[in-house]
PDB file of C-alpha atoms in Angstrom:
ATOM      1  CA  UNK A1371      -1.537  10.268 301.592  1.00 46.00           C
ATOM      2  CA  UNK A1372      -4.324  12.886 303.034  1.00 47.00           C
ATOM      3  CA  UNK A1373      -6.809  11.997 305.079  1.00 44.00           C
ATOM      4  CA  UNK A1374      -9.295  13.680 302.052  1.00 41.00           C
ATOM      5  CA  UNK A1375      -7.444  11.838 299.317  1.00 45.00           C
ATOM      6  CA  UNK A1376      -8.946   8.301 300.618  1.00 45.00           C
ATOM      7  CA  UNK A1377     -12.072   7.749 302.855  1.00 42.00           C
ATOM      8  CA  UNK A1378     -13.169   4.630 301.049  1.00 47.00           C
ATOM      9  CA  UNK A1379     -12.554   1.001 302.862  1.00 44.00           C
ATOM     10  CA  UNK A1380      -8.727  -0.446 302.310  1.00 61.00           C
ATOM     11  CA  UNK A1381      -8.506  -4.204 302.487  1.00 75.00           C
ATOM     12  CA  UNK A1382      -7.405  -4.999 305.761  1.00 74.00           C
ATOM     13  CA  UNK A1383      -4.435  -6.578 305.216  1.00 80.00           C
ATOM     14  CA  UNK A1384      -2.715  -3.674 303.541  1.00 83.00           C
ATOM     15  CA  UNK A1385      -4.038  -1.311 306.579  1.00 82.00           C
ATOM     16  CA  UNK A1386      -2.312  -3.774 308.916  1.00 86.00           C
ATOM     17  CA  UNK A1387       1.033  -3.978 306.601  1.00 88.00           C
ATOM     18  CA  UNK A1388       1.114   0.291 306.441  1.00 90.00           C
ATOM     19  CA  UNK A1389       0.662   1.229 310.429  1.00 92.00           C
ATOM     20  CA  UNK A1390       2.812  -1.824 311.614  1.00 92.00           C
ATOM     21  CA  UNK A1391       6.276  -0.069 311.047  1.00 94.00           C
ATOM     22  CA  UNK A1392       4.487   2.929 312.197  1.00 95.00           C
ATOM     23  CA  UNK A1393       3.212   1.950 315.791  1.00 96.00           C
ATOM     24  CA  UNK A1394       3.828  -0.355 318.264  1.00 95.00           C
ATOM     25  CA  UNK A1395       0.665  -2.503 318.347  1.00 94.00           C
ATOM     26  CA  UNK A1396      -0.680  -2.864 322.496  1.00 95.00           C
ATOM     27  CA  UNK A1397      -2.652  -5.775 322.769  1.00 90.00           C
ATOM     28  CA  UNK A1398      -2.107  -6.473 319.121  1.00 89.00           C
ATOM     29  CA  UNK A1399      -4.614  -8.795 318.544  1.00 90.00           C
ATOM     30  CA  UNK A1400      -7.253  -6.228 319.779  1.00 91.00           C
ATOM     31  CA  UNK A1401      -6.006  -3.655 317.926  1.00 92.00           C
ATOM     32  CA  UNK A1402      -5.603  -6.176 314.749  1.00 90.00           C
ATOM     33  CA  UNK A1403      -9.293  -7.273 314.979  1.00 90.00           C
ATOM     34  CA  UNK A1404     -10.356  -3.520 314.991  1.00 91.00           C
ATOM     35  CA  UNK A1405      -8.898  -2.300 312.750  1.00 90.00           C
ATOM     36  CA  UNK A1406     -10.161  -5.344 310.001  1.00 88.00           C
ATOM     37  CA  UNK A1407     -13.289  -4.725 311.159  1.00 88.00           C
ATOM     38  CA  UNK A1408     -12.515  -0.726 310.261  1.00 88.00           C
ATOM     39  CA  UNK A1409     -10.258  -0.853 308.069  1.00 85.00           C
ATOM     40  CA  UNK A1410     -11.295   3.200 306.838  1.00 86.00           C
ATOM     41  CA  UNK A1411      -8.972   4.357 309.684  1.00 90.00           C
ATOM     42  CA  UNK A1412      -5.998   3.379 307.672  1.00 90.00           C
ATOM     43  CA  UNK A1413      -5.461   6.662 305.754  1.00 91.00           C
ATOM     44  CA  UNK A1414      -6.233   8.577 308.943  1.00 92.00           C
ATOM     45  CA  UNK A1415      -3.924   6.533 311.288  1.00 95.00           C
ATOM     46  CA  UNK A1416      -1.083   6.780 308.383  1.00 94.00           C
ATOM     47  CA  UNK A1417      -1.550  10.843 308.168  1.00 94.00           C
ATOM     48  CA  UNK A1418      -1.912  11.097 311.783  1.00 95.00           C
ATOM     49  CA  UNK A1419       1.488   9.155 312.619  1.00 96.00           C
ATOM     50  CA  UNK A1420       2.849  11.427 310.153  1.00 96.00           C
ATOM     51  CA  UNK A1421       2.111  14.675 311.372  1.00 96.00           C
ATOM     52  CA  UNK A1422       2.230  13.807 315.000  1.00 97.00           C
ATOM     53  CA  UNK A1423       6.071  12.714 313.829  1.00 97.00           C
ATOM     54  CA  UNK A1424       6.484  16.804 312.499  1.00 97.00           C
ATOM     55  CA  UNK A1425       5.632  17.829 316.673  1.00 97.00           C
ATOM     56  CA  UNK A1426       7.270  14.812 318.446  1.00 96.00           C
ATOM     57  CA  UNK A1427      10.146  14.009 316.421  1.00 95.00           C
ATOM     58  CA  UNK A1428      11.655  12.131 319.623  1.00 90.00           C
ATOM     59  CA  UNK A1429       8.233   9.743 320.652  1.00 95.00           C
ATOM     60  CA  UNK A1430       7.147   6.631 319.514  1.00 96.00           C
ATOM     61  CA  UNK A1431       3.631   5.767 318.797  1.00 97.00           C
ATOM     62  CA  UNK A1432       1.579   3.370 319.379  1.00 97.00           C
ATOM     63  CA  UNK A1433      -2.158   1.699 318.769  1.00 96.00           C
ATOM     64  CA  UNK A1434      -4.199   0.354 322.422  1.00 96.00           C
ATOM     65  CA  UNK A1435      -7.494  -0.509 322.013  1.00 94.00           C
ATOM     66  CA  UNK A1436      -9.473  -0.295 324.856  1.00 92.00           C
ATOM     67  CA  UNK A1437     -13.109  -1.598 325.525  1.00 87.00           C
ATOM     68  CA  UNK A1438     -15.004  -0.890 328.812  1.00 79.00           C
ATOM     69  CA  UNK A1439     -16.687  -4.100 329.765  1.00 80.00           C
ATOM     70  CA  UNK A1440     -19.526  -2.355 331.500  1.00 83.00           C
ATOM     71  CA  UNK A1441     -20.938  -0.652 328.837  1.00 80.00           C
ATOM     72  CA  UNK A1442     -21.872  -2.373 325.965  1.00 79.00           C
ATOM     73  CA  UNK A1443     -20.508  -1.081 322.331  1.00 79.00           C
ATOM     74  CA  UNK A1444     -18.195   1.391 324.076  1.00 82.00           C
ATOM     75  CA  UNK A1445     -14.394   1.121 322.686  1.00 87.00           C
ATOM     76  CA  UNK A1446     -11.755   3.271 321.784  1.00 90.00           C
ATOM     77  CA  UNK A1447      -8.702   3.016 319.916  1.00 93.00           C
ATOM     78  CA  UNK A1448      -5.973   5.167 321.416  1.00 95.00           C
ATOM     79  CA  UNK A1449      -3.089   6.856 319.503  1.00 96.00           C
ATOM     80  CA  UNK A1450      -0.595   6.573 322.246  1.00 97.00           C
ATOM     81  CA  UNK A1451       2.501   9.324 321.812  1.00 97.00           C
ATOM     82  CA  UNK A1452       4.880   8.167 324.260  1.00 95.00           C
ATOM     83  CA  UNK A1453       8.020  10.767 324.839  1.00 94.00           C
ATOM     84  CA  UNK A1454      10.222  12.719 326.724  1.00 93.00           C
ATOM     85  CA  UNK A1455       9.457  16.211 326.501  1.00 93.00           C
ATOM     86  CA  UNK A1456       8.849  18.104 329.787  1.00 94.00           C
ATOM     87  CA  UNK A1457       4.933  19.352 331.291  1.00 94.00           C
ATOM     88  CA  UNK A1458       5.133  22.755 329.620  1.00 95.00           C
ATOM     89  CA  UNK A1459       6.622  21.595 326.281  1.00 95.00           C
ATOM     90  CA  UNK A1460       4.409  18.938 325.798  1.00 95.00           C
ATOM     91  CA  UNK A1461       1.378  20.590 326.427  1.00 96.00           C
ATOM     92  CA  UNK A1462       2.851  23.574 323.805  1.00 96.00           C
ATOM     93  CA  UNK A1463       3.571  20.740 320.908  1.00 96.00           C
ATOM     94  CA  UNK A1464       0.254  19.263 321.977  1.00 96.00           C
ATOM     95  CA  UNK A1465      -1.691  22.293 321.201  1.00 96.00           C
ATOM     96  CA  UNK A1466       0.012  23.572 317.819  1.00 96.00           C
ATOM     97  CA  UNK A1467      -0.926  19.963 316.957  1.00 96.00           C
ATOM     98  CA  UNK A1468      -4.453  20.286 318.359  1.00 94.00           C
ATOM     99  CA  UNK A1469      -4.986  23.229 316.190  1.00 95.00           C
ATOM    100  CA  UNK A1470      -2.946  22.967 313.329  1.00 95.00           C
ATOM    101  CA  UNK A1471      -4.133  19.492 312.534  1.00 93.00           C
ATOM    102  CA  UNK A1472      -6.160  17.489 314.564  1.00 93.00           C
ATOM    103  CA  UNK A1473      -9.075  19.259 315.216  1.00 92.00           C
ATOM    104  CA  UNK A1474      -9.688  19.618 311.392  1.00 90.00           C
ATOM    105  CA  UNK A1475      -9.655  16.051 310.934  1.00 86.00           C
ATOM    106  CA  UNK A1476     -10.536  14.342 314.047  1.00 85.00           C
ATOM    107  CA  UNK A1477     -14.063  14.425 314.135  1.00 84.00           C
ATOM    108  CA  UNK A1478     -14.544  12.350 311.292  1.00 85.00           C
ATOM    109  CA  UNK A1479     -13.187   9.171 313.556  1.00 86.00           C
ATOM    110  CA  UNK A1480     -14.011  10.214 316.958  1.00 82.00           C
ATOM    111  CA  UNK A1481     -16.309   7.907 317.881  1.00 82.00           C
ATOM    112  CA  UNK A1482     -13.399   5.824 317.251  1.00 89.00           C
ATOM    113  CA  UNK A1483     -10.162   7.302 317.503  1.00 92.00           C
ATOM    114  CA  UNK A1484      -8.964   9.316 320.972  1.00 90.00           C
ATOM    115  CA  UNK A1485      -5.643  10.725 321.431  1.00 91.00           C
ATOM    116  CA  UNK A1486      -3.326  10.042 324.355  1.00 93.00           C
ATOM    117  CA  UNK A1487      -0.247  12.600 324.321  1.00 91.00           C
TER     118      UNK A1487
END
Protein backbone atom coordinates (compact mmCIF):
# COMPACT_ATOMS: atom_id res chain seq x y z
CA UNK A 1 0.00 0.00 0.00
CA UNK A 2 1.38 3.75 -0.86
CA UNK A 3 1.50 6.23 1.37
CA UNK A 4 -0.89 8.31 -1.48
CA UNK A 5 -3.20 5.35 -1.90
CA UNK A 6 -4.64 5.89 1.86
CA UNK A 7 -4.45 9.11 4.02
CA UNK A 8 -7.87 8.66 5.52
CA UNK A 9 -8.14 7.36 9.40
CA UNK A 10 -7.83 3.25 9.75
CA UNK A 11 -9.57 1.87 12.80
CA UNK A 12 -7.07 1.40 15.26
CA UNK A 13 -7.15 -1.96 15.82
CA UNK A 14 -6.24 -2.99 12.31
CA UNK A 15 -3.22 -0.27 12.44
CA UNK A 16 -2.06 -2.08 15.58
CA UNK A 17 -2.62 -5.77 13.95
CA UNK A 18 -0.49 -4.49 10.47
CA UNK A 19 2.86 -2.80 12.19
CA UNK A 20 3.00 -5.47 15.05
CA UNK A 21 4.83 -8.20 12.91
CA UNK A 22 6.57 -5.31 11.45
CA UNK A 23 8.30 -3.59 14.55
CA UNK A 24 9.22 -4.30 17.78
CA UNK A 25 6.93 -2.09 19.91
CA UNK A 26 9.37 0.03 22.85
CA UNK A 27 7.30 0.95 25.55
CA UNK A 28 4.37 -0.66 23.84
CA UNK A 29 1.75 0.73 25.63
CA UNK A 30 3.00 4.28 24.66
CA UNK A 31 3.42 3.53 21.37
CA UNK A 32 -0.15 1.56 21.39
CA UNK A 33 -1.98 4.63 22.84
CA UNK A 34 -0.43 6.83 20.01
CA UNK A 35 -0.93 5.35 17.53
CA UNK A 36 -5.10 4.84 18.42
CA UNK A 37 -5.11 8.18 19.01
CA UNK A 38 -3.41 8.56 15.22
CA UNK A 39 -4.26 5.92 13.73
CA UNK A 40 -3.49 7.89 9.91
CA UNK A 41 0.18 6.84 10.43
CA UNK A 42 -0.70 3.31 9.64
CA UNK A 43 -0.24 3.42 5.83
CA UNK A 44 2.88 5.53 6.33
CA UNK A 45 4.49 3.33 9.08
CA UNK A 46 3.52 0.10 6.79
CA UNK A 47 5.29 1.80 3.51
CA UNK A 48 8.03 3.09 5.53
CA UNK A 49 8.97 -0.44 7.16
CA UNK A 50 8.81 -1.55 3.72
CA UNK A 51 11.15 0.48 1.98
CA UNK A 52 13.50 0.98 4.83
CA UNK A 53 13.53 -3.17 4.53
CA UNK A 54 14.81 -2.54 0.45
CA UNK A 55 18.19 -0.41 2.26
CA UNK A 56 18.60 -2.46 5.51
CA UNK A 57 17.76 -5.84 4.58
CA UNK A 58 19.80 -7.05 7.81
CA UNK A 59 18.00 -4.45 10.72
CA UNK A 60 15.10 -4.75 12.62
CA UNK A 61 12.73 -2.00 13.30
CA UNK A 62 11.13 -0.76 15.79
CA UNK A 63 8.35 1.96 17.19
CA UNK A 64 9.63 4.28 20.69
CA UNK A 65 7.59 6.91 21.53
CA UNK A 66 9.09 9.48 23.31
CA UNK A 67 7.51 12.54 25.18
CA UNK A 68 9.64 15.30 26.83
CA UNK A 69 8.04 16.02 30.14
CA UNK A 70 9.16 19.61 30.15
CA UNK A 71 7.48 20.80 27.37
CA UNK A 72 4.03 20.40 27.11
CA UNK A 73 2.48 18.69 23.74
CA UNK A 74 5.99 17.80 22.56
CA UNK A 75 6.27 13.90 21.48
CA UNK A 76 7.73 11.97 18.92
CA UNK A 77 7.36 8.65 17.63
CA UNK A 78 10.68 7.22 16.51
CA UNK A 79 11.23 4.67 13.67
CA UNK A 80 14.14 2.97 15.25
CA UNK A 81 16.44 0.93 12.44
CA UNK A 82 18.62 -1.03 14.55
CA UNK A 83 21.64 -2.91 12.46
CA UNK A 84 24.94 -3.82 11.80
CA UNK A 85 26.30 -2.04 9.00
CA UNK A 86 29.54 -0.07 9.56
CA UNK A 87 29.82 4.28 9.95
CA UNK A 88 30.40 4.80 6.24
CA UNK A 89 27.83 2.25 4.96
CA UNK A 90 25.22 3.29 7.03
CA UNK A 91 25.39 6.75 6.47
CA UNK A 92 25.52 5.73 2.36
CA UNK A 93 22.12 3.45 2.76
CA UNK A 94 20.87 6.26 4.97
CA UNK A 95 21.11 8.83 2.35
CA UNK A 96 19.87 6.87 -0.90
CA UNK A 97 16.97 6.34 1.54
CA UNK A 98 16.83 10.01 2.55
CA UNK A 99 16.51 10.93 -1.01
CA UNK A 100 14.99 8.28 -2.77
CA UNK A 101 12.12 8.04 -0.37
CA UNK A 102 11.83 9.73 2.68
CA UNK A 103 12.11 13.13 2.03
CA UNK A 104 9.15 12.88 -0.49
CA UNK A 105 6.96 11.57 2.05
CA UNK A 106 8.09 12.58 5.38
CA UNK A 107 6.83 15.85 5.79
CA UNK A 108 3.41 14.92 5.77
CA UNK A 109 4.00 13.20 9.48
CA UNK A 110 6.80 15.12 10.81
CA UNK A 111 5.41 16.69 13.46
CA UNK A 112 4.98 13.20 14.37
CA UNK A 113 7.20 10.79 12.97
CA UNK A 114 11.35 11.20 13.33
CA UNK A 115 13.72 8.73 12.09
CA UNK A 116 16.49 7.10 14.11
CA UNK A 117 18.99 5.12 11.70
Amino acid sequence: MSVTENLQTTRPAEVLARLKPLYTLVNEPDVIKFLVENPELGPFLETTRSKLAEYFPAATFALEFVADYEVPDWFTLFVKVNHNYQPDERMERRDKFYFDWWLDFSHLYSAKVALWI
